[in-house]
Amino acid sequence: MAIKRVLHYGEESLRKPSKEVHKVSKKISDLIRDLFDTMYAQNGVGLAAPQIGVNLRVFVVDASTKENPMDPMVFINPKIIKKSGAVKSTEGCLSFPEAYSDVVRYKDIMVKATNEHGKTFVMEAKDGTLLARCIQHENDHLDGILFIDHCLNRFETEEILKKNNLPSIDTDRLLDEEDLKSQL
Ligand code: ZN
């Protein structure tokens, strides 16, 4: 289909909550292909529709590595139905070029979603794998939440954003995750 422009932090769609998809129409199939084309063009592991300016609840993931090959996956109207444990990792985002920050995520999750064929599925992602973290990161995008909202060190993250000419942290958006952080 087409490689789209990835929106950068500061652009409106990234903060807008996305709408549910009611049918896997041709429009949605085209969107899914655009997401994959754009993600692969940028060597990303995941990409959510709001990142290309479409506020619909769709994201794609390809967490394949040499050691652990996996099929690319599509998540439509995803819901994280179980979550436990905590894990710290350094995350980036295609909407934040060159900016990385330490965040805390759930270690194990169970997610329910619809795939590109309109079929509902439930899957688990455990042990804080790239897949587990990526699903949480992309799922956040559908609610206008960005990885910096989870950052462990606000001042360090602020410096990183500044260095990369990105807008500063929106302090009202910082998440209170004391329960999660206390499990680290
Ligand atoms: Zn992202």
Short mmCIF file of N, CA and C and ligand atoms in Angstrom, two decimals:
data_model
loop_
_atom_site.label_atom_id
_atom_site.label_comp_id
_atom_site.label_asym_id
_atom_site.label_seq_id
_atom_site.Cartn_x
_atom_site.Cartn_y
_atom_site.Cartn_z
N MET A 1 0.85 -1.19 0.00
CA MET A 1 0.00 0.00 0.00
C MET A 1 0.88 1.24 0.00
N ALA A 2 1.13 1.77 1.19
CA ALA A 2 1.89 3.03 1.19
C ALA A 2 2.62 3.24 2.50
N ILE A 3 3.77 3.84 2.36
CA ILE A 3 4.51 4.25 3.56
C ILE A 3 4.00 5.63 3.95
N LYS A 4 3.52 5.75 5.16
CA LYS A 4 2.95 7.01 5.63
C LYS A 4 3.97 7.77 6.48
N ARG A 5 3.68 9.04 6.70
CA ARG A 5 4.53 9.83 7.58
C ARG A 5 4.18 9.47 9.02
N VAL A 6 5.20 9.21 9.83
CA VAL A 6 4.96 8.92 11.25
C VAL A 6 4.93 10.26 12.00
N LEU A 7 3.85 10.48 12.72
CA LEU A 7 3.71 11.72 13.49
C LEU A 7 4.74 11.76 14.61
N HIS A 8 5.21 12.94 14.91
CA HIS A 8 6.17 13.11 16.00
C HIS A 8 5.48 13.70 17.23
N TYR A 9 6.08 13.42 18.37
CA TYR A 9 5.58 13.93 19.65
C TYR A 9 5.33 15.44 19.53
N GLY A 10 4.12 15.84 19.94
CA GLY A 10 3.73 17.24 19.80
C GLY A 10 2.56 17.36 18.83
N GLU A 11 2.39 16.34 17.98
CA GLU A 11 1.28 16.38 17.03
C GLU A 11 0.02 15.80 17.68
N GLU A 12 -1.10 16.42 17.33
CA GLU A 12 -2.36 16.20 18.06
C GLU A 12 -2.87 14.76 18.12
N SER A 13 -2.84 14.05 17.00
CA SER A 13 -3.41 12.69 16.96
C SER A 13 -2.82 11.76 18.00
N LEU A 14 -1.56 12.01 18.38
CA LEU A 14 -0.89 11.12 19.34
C LEU A 14 -1.51 11.19 20.73
N ARG A 15 -2.19 12.30 21.02
CA ARG A 15 -2.80 12.47 22.35
C ARG A 15 -4.31 12.23 22.34
N LYS A 16 -4.86 11.95 21.17
CA LYS A 16 -6.32 11.76 21.06
C LYS A 16 -6.69 10.31 21.31
N PRO A 17 -7.72 10.03 22.14
CA PRO A 17 -8.16 8.63 22.29
C PRO A 17 -8.74 8.13 20.96
N SER A 18 -8.46 6.88 20.63
CA SER A 18 -8.92 6.33 19.36
C SER A 18 -10.27 5.63 19.49
N LYS A 19 -10.97 5.53 18.37
CA LYS A 19 -12.31 4.93 18.34
C LYS A 19 -12.25 3.45 18.00
N GLU A 20 -13.23 2.71 18.53
CA GLU A 20 -13.38 1.27 18.24
C GLU A 20 -13.62 1.07 16.74
N VAL A 21 -13.18 -0.08 16.26
CA VAL A 21 -13.44 -0.48 14.88
C VAL A 21 -14.65 -1.42 14.91
N HIS A 22 -15.62 -1.19 14.03
CA HIS A 22 -16.83 -2.02 14.05
C HIS A 22 -16.81 -3.14 13.02
N LYS A 23 -15.99 -2.98 12.00
CA LYS A 23 -15.96 -3.98 10.93
C LYS A 23 -14.59 -3.93 10.27
N VAL A 24 -14.04 -5.11 9.95
CA VAL A 24 -12.76 -5.13 9.24
C VAL A 24 -13.06 -4.92 7.75
N SER A 25 -13.33 -3.66 7.42
CA SER A 25 -13.68 -3.27 6.05
C SER A 25 -12.42 -3.13 5.21
N LYS A 26 -12.59 -2.79 3.94
CA LYS A 26 -11.42 -2.57 3.08
C LYS A 26 -10.58 -1.42 3.62
N LYS A 27 -11.26 -0.42 4.15
CA LYS A 27 -10.55 0.73 4.73
C LYS A 27 -9.60 0.26 5.85
N ILE A 28 -10.08 -0.66 6.67
CA ILE A 28 -9.26 -1.18 7.78
C ILE A 28 -8.13 -2.06 7.24
N SER A 29 -8.44 -2.89 6.25
CA SER A 29 -7.39 -3.74 5.65
C SER A 29 -6.29 -2.87 5.05
N ASP A 30 -6.68 -1.79 4.39
CA ASP A 30 -5.70 -0.86 3.81
C ASP A 30 -4.87 -0.20 4.91
N LEU A 31 -5.54 0.17 5.99
CA LEU A 31 -4.84 0.79 7.13
C LEU A 31 -3.80 -0.18 7.69
N ILE A 32 -4.17 -1.45 7.84
CA ILE A 32 -3.26 -2.46 8.38
C ILE A 32 -2.02 -2.57 7.49
N ARG A 33 -2.23 -2.59 6.18
CA ARG A 33 -1.08 -2.69 5.26
C ARG A 33 -0.20 -1.45 5.34
N ASP A 34 -0.83 -0.30 5.44
CA ASP A 34 -0.05 0.94 5.60
C ASP A 34 0.78 0.90 6.88
N LEU A 35 0.18 0.38 7.95
CA LEU A 35 0.89 0.31 9.23
C LEU A 35 2.12 -0.60 9.10
N PHE A 36 1.93 -1.77 8.48
CA PHE A 36 3.08 -2.68 8.30
C PHE A 36 4.13 -2.03 7.39
N ASP A 37 3.70 -1.47 6.27
CA ASP A 37 4.66 -0.85 5.33
C ASP A 37 5.47 0.23 6.03
N THR A 38 4.78 1.05 6.80
CA THR A 38 5.43 2.18 7.47
C THR A 38 6.34 1.68 8.59
N MET A 39 5.87 0.69 9.35
CA MET A 39 6.68 0.15 10.46
C MET A 39 7.96 -0.48 9.92
N TYR A 40 7.86 -1.30 8.88
CA TYR A 40 9.05 -1.95 8.34
C TYR A 40 10.01 -0.93 7.72
N ALA A 41 9.46 0.09 7.07
CA ALA A 41 10.31 1.12 6.45
C ALA A 41 11.15 1.83 7.51
N GLN A 42 10.63 1.87 8.75
CA GLN A 42 11.33 2.59 9.82
C GLN A 42 12.01 1.63 10.80
N ASN A 43 12.03 0.34 10.43
CA ASN A 43 12.62 -0.70 11.29
C ASN A 43 12.00 -0.72 12.69
N GLY A 44 10.71 -0.51 12.76
CA GLY A 44 10.02 -0.52 14.05
C GLY A 44 9.57 -1.93 14.43
N VAL A 45 9.24 -2.09 15.70
CA VAL A 45 8.76 -3.39 16.22
C VAL A 45 7.22 -3.35 16.30
N GLY A 46 6.68 -2.15 16.42
CA GLY A 46 5.23 -1.99 16.48
C GLY A 46 4.85 -0.60 15.99
N LEU A 47 3.60 -0.49 15.54
CA LEU A 47 3.12 0.82 15.12
C LEU A 47 1.60 0.86 15.31
N ALA A 48 1.12 1.95 15.89
CA ALA A 48 -0.31 2.11 16.16
C ALA A 48 -0.90 3.16 15.20
N ALA A 49 -2.17 2.95 14.84
CA ALA A 49 -2.83 3.81 13.86
C ALA A 49 -2.72 5.32 14.17
N PRO A 50 -2.86 5.74 15.43
CA PRO A 50 -2.74 7.19 15.70
C PRO A 50 -1.38 7.77 15.29
N GLN A 51 -0.37 6.90 15.24
CA GLN A 51 0.96 7.38 14.85
C GLN A 51 1.04 7.76 13.38
N ILE A 52 0.07 7.29 12.57
CA ILE A 52 0.02 7.78 11.18
C ILE A 52 -1.23 8.66 11.00
N GLY A 53 -1.73 9.17 12.12
CA GLY A 53 -2.80 10.17 12.07
C GLY A 53 -4.20 9.59 11.96
N VAL A 54 -4.36 8.27 12.21
CA VAL A 54 -5.68 7.65 12.13
C VAL A 54 -6.09 7.22 13.53
N ASN A 55 -7.10 7.87 14.10
CA ASN A 55 -7.47 7.58 15.49
C ASN A 55 -8.50 6.45 15.57
N LEU A 56 -8.01 5.26 15.18
CA LEU A 56 -8.80 4.03 15.29
C LEU A 56 -7.99 3.02 16.10
N ARG A 57 -8.73 2.09 16.80
CA ARG A 57 -8.05 1.18 17.72
C ARG A 57 -7.45 -0.02 16.98
N VAL A 58 -6.34 0.24 16.35
CA VAL A 58 -5.61 -0.78 15.57
C VAL A 58 -4.12 -0.58 15.78
N PHE A 59 -3.40 -1.69 16.03
CA PHE A 59 -1.94 -1.61 15.96
C PHE A 59 -1.37 -2.90 15.40
N VAL A 60 -0.14 -2.82 14.92
CA VAL A 60 0.54 -4.00 14.38
C VAL A 60 1.86 -4.18 15.14
N VAL A 61 2.29 -5.43 15.22
CA VAL A 61 3.52 -5.76 15.94
C VAL A 61 4.30 -6.80 15.14
N ASP A 62 5.59 -6.65 15.07
CA ASP A 62 6.46 -7.73 14.58
C ASP A 62 7.66 -7.78 15.51
N ALA A 63 7.53 -8.63 16.53
CA ALA A 63 8.57 -8.72 17.57
C ALA A 63 9.53 -9.87 17.27
N SER A 64 9.62 -10.24 16.02
CA SER A 64 10.48 -11.33 15.60
C SER A 64 11.96 -11.00 15.80
N THR A 65 12.70 -11.96 16.32
CA THR A 65 14.16 -11.81 16.39
C THR A 65 14.77 -13.08 15.79
N LYS A 66 16.05 -13.03 15.54
CA LYS A 66 16.74 -14.18 14.97
C LYS A 66 16.55 -15.41 15.86
N GLU A 67 16.67 -15.19 17.17
CA GLU A 67 16.57 -16.30 18.13
C GLU A 67 15.12 -16.76 18.29
N ASN A 68 14.18 -15.85 18.07
CA ASN A 68 12.79 -16.17 18.33
C ASN A 68 11.89 -15.64 17.20
N PRO A 69 11.85 -16.36 16.08
CA PRO A 69 11.04 -15.89 14.95
C PRO A 69 9.55 -15.97 15.28
N MET A 70 8.81 -14.98 14.87
CA MET A 70 7.37 -14.90 15.17
C MET A 70 6.64 -14.32 13.97
N ASP A 71 5.37 -14.62 13.85
CA ASP A 71 4.58 -14.03 12.78
C ASP A 71 4.23 -12.59 13.13
N PRO A 72 4.12 -11.72 12.13
CA PRO A 72 3.61 -10.37 12.39
C PRO A 72 2.16 -10.48 12.90
N MET A 73 1.77 -9.59 13.79
CA MET A 73 0.44 -9.68 14.37
C MET A 73 -0.33 -8.37 14.26
N VAL A 74 -1.65 -8.51 14.13
CA VAL A 74 -2.55 -7.36 14.05
C VAL A 74 -3.48 -7.39 15.27
N PHE A 75 -3.65 -6.26 15.91
CA PHE A 75 -4.54 -6.15 17.07
C PHE A 75 -5.57 -5.06 16.79
N ILE A 76 -6.85 -5.49 16.71
CA ILE A 76 -7.95 -4.54 16.51
C ILE A 76 -8.79 -4.55 17.79
N ASN A 77 -9.16 -3.38 18.29
CA ASN A 77 -9.92 -3.24 19.55
C ASN A 77 -9.32 -4.07 20.68
N PRO A 78 -8.02 -4.00 20.91
CA PRO A 78 -7.40 -4.84 21.94
C PRO A 78 -7.80 -4.43 23.35
N LYS A 79 -7.81 -5.44 24.24
CA LYS A 79 -8.03 -5.18 25.66
C LYS A 79 -7.06 -6.05 26.45
N ILE A 80 -6.32 -5.44 27.35
CA ILE A 80 -5.44 -6.22 28.22
C ILE A 80 -6.31 -6.72 29.36
N ILE A 81 -6.54 -8.03 29.40
CA ILE A 81 -7.52 -8.59 30.34
C ILE A 81 -6.86 -9.14 31.61
N LYS A 82 -5.54 -9.34 31.59
CA LYS A 82 -4.82 -9.77 32.79
C LYS A 82 -3.44 -9.15 32.73
N LYS A 83 -2.93 -8.76 33.90
CA LYS A 83 -1.58 -8.21 33.94
C LYS A 83 -0.98 -8.45 35.31
N SER A 84 0.32 -8.77 35.34
CA SER A 84 0.97 -9.00 36.63
C SER A 84 2.48 -8.84 36.51
N GLY A 85 3.11 -8.65 37.67
CA GLY A 85 4.56 -8.50 37.71
C GLY A 85 4.99 -7.15 37.16
N ALA A 86 6.27 -6.87 37.25
CA ALA A 86 6.79 -5.60 36.74
C ALA A 86 8.18 -5.83 36.19
N VAL A 87 8.50 -5.06 35.16
CA VAL A 87 9.83 -5.17 34.57
C VAL A 87 10.24 -3.79 34.05
N LYS A 88 11.51 -3.49 34.26
CA LYS A 88 12.04 -2.20 33.80
C LYS A 88 12.79 -2.43 32.49
N SER A 89 12.62 -1.50 31.56
CA SER A 89 13.37 -1.61 30.30
C SER A 89 13.51 -0.25 29.65
N THR A 90 14.42 -0.16 28.71
CA THR A 90 14.61 1.08 27.97
C THR A 90 13.73 1.00 26.72
N GLU A 91 12.90 2.02 26.57
CA GLU A 91 11.98 2.02 25.44
C GLU A 91 12.20 3.22 24.54
N GLY A 92 11.84 3.02 23.29
CA GLY A 92 11.80 4.12 22.34
C GLY A 92 10.48 4.06 21.61
N CYS A 93 10.30 4.98 20.66
CA CYS A 93 9.04 5.04 19.93
C CYS A 93 9.32 5.75 18.62
N LEU A 94 8.71 5.28 17.54
CA LEU A 94 8.96 5.91 16.24
C LEU A 94 8.50 7.37 16.22
N SER A 95 7.62 7.74 17.15
CA SER A 95 7.16 9.13 17.23
C SER A 95 8.10 10.02 18.04
N PHE A 96 9.18 9.40 18.56
CA PHE A 96 10.19 10.14 19.34
C PHE A 96 11.57 9.80 18.79
N PRO A 97 11.92 10.32 17.60
CA PRO A 97 13.19 9.92 16.99
C PRO A 97 14.37 10.15 17.93
N GLU A 98 15.18 9.11 18.08
CA GLU A 98 16.43 9.16 18.86
C GLU A 98 16.25 9.32 20.37
N ALA A 99 15.03 9.31 20.85
CA ALA A 99 14.83 9.50 22.29
C ALA A 99 14.45 8.17 22.96
N TYR A 100 15.18 7.82 24.00
CA TYR A 100 14.93 6.58 24.73
C TYR A 100 14.83 6.89 26.21
N SER A 101 14.02 6.08 26.91
CA SER A 101 13.88 6.32 28.34
C SER A 101 13.51 5.02 29.05
N ASP A 102 13.89 4.93 30.33
CA ASP A 102 13.54 3.75 31.12
C ASP A 102 12.08 3.85 31.57
N VAL A 103 11.35 2.76 31.33
CA VAL A 103 9.96 2.71 31.76
C VAL A 103 9.71 1.39 32.48
N VAL A 104 8.63 1.34 33.21
CA VAL A 104 8.26 0.09 33.87
C VAL A 104 6.96 -0.42 33.23
N ARG A 105 6.96 -1.71 32.97
CA ARG A 105 5.79 -2.36 32.34
C ARG A 105 5.42 -3.59 33.13
N TYR A 106 4.21 -4.09 32.88
CA TYR A 106 3.84 -5.38 33.44
C TYR A 106 4.68 -6.46 32.78
N LYS A 107 5.02 -7.48 33.58
CA LYS A 107 5.86 -8.57 33.09
C LYS A 107 5.05 -9.57 32.25
N ASP A 108 3.87 -9.89 32.75
CA ASP A 108 3.01 -10.87 32.07
C ASP A 108 1.66 -10.23 31.75
N ILE A 109 1.21 -10.43 30.55
CA ILE A 109 -0.11 -9.90 30.19
C ILE A 109 -0.91 -10.95 29.41
N MET A 110 -2.22 -10.76 29.43
CA MET A 110 -3.11 -11.53 28.56
C MET A 110 -3.93 -10.49 27.81
N VAL A 111 -3.99 -10.63 26.50
CA VAL A 111 -4.69 -9.64 25.70
C VAL A 111 -5.73 -10.31 24.81
N LYS A 112 -6.85 -9.64 24.68
CA LYS A 112 -7.93 -10.11 23.80
C LYS A 112 -8.07 -9.07 22.69
N ALA A 113 -8.17 -9.52 21.47
CA ALA A 113 -8.29 -8.58 20.35
C ALA A 113 -8.93 -9.28 19.17
N THR A 114 -9.15 -8.53 18.11
CA THR A 114 -9.66 -9.07 16.85
C THR A 114 -8.50 -9.00 15.86
N ASN A 115 -8.40 -10.03 15.00
CA ASN A 115 -7.30 -10.01 14.02
C ASN A 115 -7.76 -9.42 12.68
N GLU A 116 -6.88 -9.47 11.70
CA GLU A 116 -7.16 -8.86 10.39
C GLU A 116 -8.27 -9.58 9.63
N HIS A 117 -8.64 -10.80 10.09
CA HIS A 117 -9.73 -11.53 9.44
C HIS A 117 -11.05 -11.37 10.20
N GLY A 118 -11.04 -10.53 11.21
CA GLY A 118 -12.27 -10.30 11.99
C GLY A 118 -12.49 -11.34 13.07
N LYS A 119 -11.49 -12.18 13.33
CA LYS A 119 -11.61 -13.23 14.36
C LYS A 119 -11.06 -12.75 15.70
N THR A 120 -11.80 -13.05 16.77
CA THR A 120 -11.35 -12.69 18.11
C THR A 120 -10.33 -13.71 18.59
N PHE A 121 -9.29 -13.25 19.23
CA PHE A 121 -8.30 -14.17 19.79
C PHE A 121 -7.85 -13.66 21.16
N VAL A 122 -7.33 -14.60 21.94
CA VAL A 122 -6.75 -14.25 23.24
C VAL A 122 -5.34 -14.78 23.24
N MET A 123 -4.39 -13.99 23.67
CA MET A 123 -3.01 -14.48 23.73
C MET A 123 -2.32 -13.99 24.99
N GLU A 124 -1.29 -14.74 25.37
CA GLU A 124 -0.48 -14.35 26.52
C GLU A 124 0.89 -13.93 26.04
N ALA A 125 1.46 -12.96 26.71
CA ALA A 125 2.86 -12.59 26.46
C ALA A 125 3.49 -12.48 27.84
N LYS A 126 4.50 -13.31 28.07
CA LYS A 126 5.05 -13.44 29.42
C LYS A 126 6.51 -13.06 29.52
N ASP A 127 6.97 -12.96 30.79
CA ASP A 127 8.40 -12.78 31.11
C ASP A 127 9.00 -11.48 30.59
N GLY A 128 8.17 -10.46 30.45
CA GLY A 128 8.70 -9.15 30.04
C GLY A 128 9.42 -9.18 28.71
N THR A 129 8.98 -10.06 27.82
CA THR A 129 9.60 -10.15 26.49
C THR A 129 9.33 -8.88 25.70
N LEU A 130 10.05 -8.76 24.60
CA LEU A 130 9.84 -7.64 23.68
C LEU A 130 8.36 -7.58 23.27
N LEU A 131 7.78 -8.75 23.00
CA LEU A 131 6.38 -8.81 22.59
C LEU A 131 5.46 -8.25 23.68
N ALA A 132 5.70 -8.69 24.93
CA ALA A 132 4.86 -8.24 26.06
C ALA A 132 4.93 -6.73 26.22
N ARG A 133 6.15 -6.19 26.11
CA ARG A 133 6.33 -4.75 26.31
C ARG A 133 5.74 -3.97 25.12
N CYS A 134 5.95 -4.51 23.94
CA CYS A 134 5.47 -3.85 22.73
C CYS A 134 3.94 -3.75 22.72
N ILE A 135 3.26 -4.82 23.10
CA ILE A 135 1.79 -4.79 23.12
C ILE A 135 1.31 -3.71 24.09
N GLN A 136 1.95 -3.58 25.26
CA GLN A 136 1.54 -2.56 26.23
C GLN A 136 1.81 -1.16 25.69
N HIS A 137 2.95 -1.00 25.04
CA HIS A 137 3.33 0.30 24.47
C HIS A 137 2.33 0.72 23.38
N GLU A 138 2.04 -0.20 22.46
CA GLU A 138 1.14 0.13 21.34
C GLU A 138 -0.29 0.32 21.83
N ASN A 139 -0.70 -0.50 22.79
CA ASN A 139 -2.05 -0.38 23.34
C ASN A 139 -2.26 1.01 23.97
N ASP A 140 -1.23 1.50 24.63
CA ASP A 140 -1.28 2.85 25.21
C ASP A 140 -1.57 3.91 24.15
N HIS A 141 -0.94 3.75 22.98
CA HIS A 141 -1.13 4.75 21.92
C HIS A 141 -2.61 4.95 21.59
N LEU A 142 -3.41 3.88 21.74
CA LEU A 142 -4.83 3.97 21.39
C LEU A 142 -5.61 4.84 22.38
N ASP A 143 -5.00 5.06 23.56
CA ASP A 143 -5.62 5.93 24.57
C ASP A 143 -4.88 7.26 24.69
N GLY A 144 -4.03 7.54 23.75
CA GLY A 144 -3.29 8.81 23.79
C GLY A 144 -2.20 8.85 24.85
N ILE A 145 -1.82 7.65 25.34
CA ILE A 145 -0.76 7.57 26.35
C ILE A 145 0.56 7.28 25.65
N LEU A 146 1.61 7.98 26.05
CA LEU A 146 2.92 7.81 25.41
C LEU A 146 3.93 7.26 26.41
N PHE A 147 5.00 6.64 25.90
CA PHE A 147 5.91 5.94 26.82
C PHE A 147 6.55 6.87 27.84
N ILE A 148 6.71 8.14 27.48
CA ILE A 148 7.31 9.07 28.44
C ILE A 148 6.40 9.32 29.65
N ASP A 149 5.10 9.03 29.50
CA ASP A 149 4.17 9.18 30.63
C ASP A 149 4.48 8.15 31.73
N HIS A 150 5.20 7.09 31.33
CA HIS A 150 5.57 6.02 32.27
C HIS A 150 7.01 6.19 32.78
N CYS A 151 7.69 7.24 32.38
CA CYS A 151 9.14 7.28 32.60
C CYS A 151 9.51 7.17 34.08
N LEU A 152 10.63 6.53 34.33
CA LEU A 152 11.09 6.34 35.71
C LEU A 152 11.86 7.54 36.22
N ASN A 153 12.53 8.23 35.31
CA ASN A 153 13.29 9.41 35.73
C ASN A 153 12.87 10.62 34.89
N ARG A 154 12.03 11.42 35.48
CA ARG A 154 11.44 12.55 34.78
C ARG A 154 12.48 13.56 34.29
N PHE A 155 13.49 13.81 35.12
CA PHE A 155 14.46 14.85 34.78
C PHE A 155 15.39 14.39 33.67
N GLU A 156 15.77 13.12 33.76
CA GLU A 156 16.62 12.55 32.72
C GLU A 156 15.86 12.52 31.38
N THR A 157 14.60 12.13 31.44
CA THR A 157 13.77 12.06 30.22
C THR A 157 13.60 13.45 29.62
N GLU A 158 13.41 14.43 30.48
CA GLU A 158 13.27 15.82 30.04
C GLU A 158 14.51 16.27 29.25
N GLU A 159 15.67 15.91 29.75
CA GLU A 159 16.94 16.23 29.08
C GLU A 159 17.02 15.58 27.69
N ILE A 160 16.62 14.31 27.66
CA ILE A 160 16.68 13.55 26.40
C ILE A 160 15.75 14.19 25.35
N LEU A 161 14.57 14.60 25.78
CA LEU A 161 13.61 15.24 24.87
C LEU A 161 14.18 16.55 24.33
N LYS A 162 14.76 17.30 25.22
CA LYS A 162 15.33 18.61 24.87
C LYS A 162 16.45 18.44 23.83
N LYS A 163 17.31 17.46 24.10
CA LYS A 163 18.44 17.19 23.22
C LYS A 163 17.98 16.82 21.81
N ASN A 164 16.81 16.23 21.72
CA ASN A 164 16.30 15.79 20.42
C ASN A 164 15.24 16.74 19.85
N ASN A 165 15.23 17.96 20.40
CA ASN A 165 14.31 19.00 19.91
C ASN A 165 12.84 18.58 19.94
N LEU A 166 12.48 17.81 20.96
CA LEU A 166 11.08 17.40 21.11
C LEU A 166 10.45 18.23 22.24
N PRO A 167 9.12 18.40 22.22
CA PRO A 167 8.47 19.16 23.29
C PRO A 167 8.74 18.51 24.66
N SER A 168 8.58 19.27 25.71
CA SER A 168 8.89 18.73 27.04
C SER A 168 7.77 17.82 27.55
N ILE A 169 8.03 17.18 28.66
CA ILE A 169 7.06 16.29 29.30
C ILE A 169 5.81 17.07 29.69
N ASP A 170 4.66 16.44 29.48
CA ASP A 170 3.41 17.01 29.93
C ASP A 170 3.18 16.45 31.34
N THR A 171 3.49 17.24 32.35
CA THR A 171 3.50 16.70 33.72
C THR A 171 2.12 16.21 34.18
N ASP A 172 1.05 16.79 33.61
CA ASP A 172 -0.30 16.32 33.97
C ASP A 172 -0.54 14.89 33.49
N ARG A 173 0.26 14.47 32.53
CA ARG A 173 0.07 13.13 31.93
C ARG A 173 0.90 12.05 32.62
N LEU A 174 1.84 12.46 33.49
CA LEU A 174 2.69 11.46 34.15
C LEU A 174 1.82 10.51 34.96
N LEU A 175 2.10 9.21 34.81
CA LEU A 175 1.27 8.20 35.46
C LEU A 175 1.80 7.86 36.84
N ASP A 176 0.86 7.72 37.76
CA ASP A 176 1.24 7.31 39.11
C ASP A 176 1.23 5.78 39.11
N GLU A 177 2.40 5.20 39.15
CA GLU A 177 2.49 3.74 39.06
C GLU A 177 3.26 3.18 40.24
N GLU A 178 3.00 3.73 41.41
CA GLU A 178 3.74 3.31 42.60
C GLU A 178 3.62 1.81 42.85
N ASP A 179 2.42 1.25 42.65
CA ASP A 179 2.21 -0.18 42.87
C ASP A 179 3.09 -1.01 41.96
N LEU A 180 3.13 -0.59 40.71
CA LEU A 180 3.91 -1.31 39.71
C LEU A 180 5.41 -1.15 40.01
N LYS A 181 5.81 0.07 40.27
CA LYS A 181 7.23 0.35 40.53
C LYS A 181 7.75 -0.35 41.79
N SER A 182 6.87 -0.49 42.77
CA SER A 182 7.30 -1.12 44.03
C SER A 182 7.60 -2.60 43.82
N GLN A 183 7.15 -3.16 42.70
CA GLN A 183 7.41 -4.59 42.43
C GLN A 183 8.74 -4.83 41.74
N LEU A 184 9.42 -3.75 41.36
CA LEU A 184 10.68 -3.92 40.62
C LEU A 184 11.76 -4.51 41.53
ZN ZN B 1 5.19 4.33 20.25
#
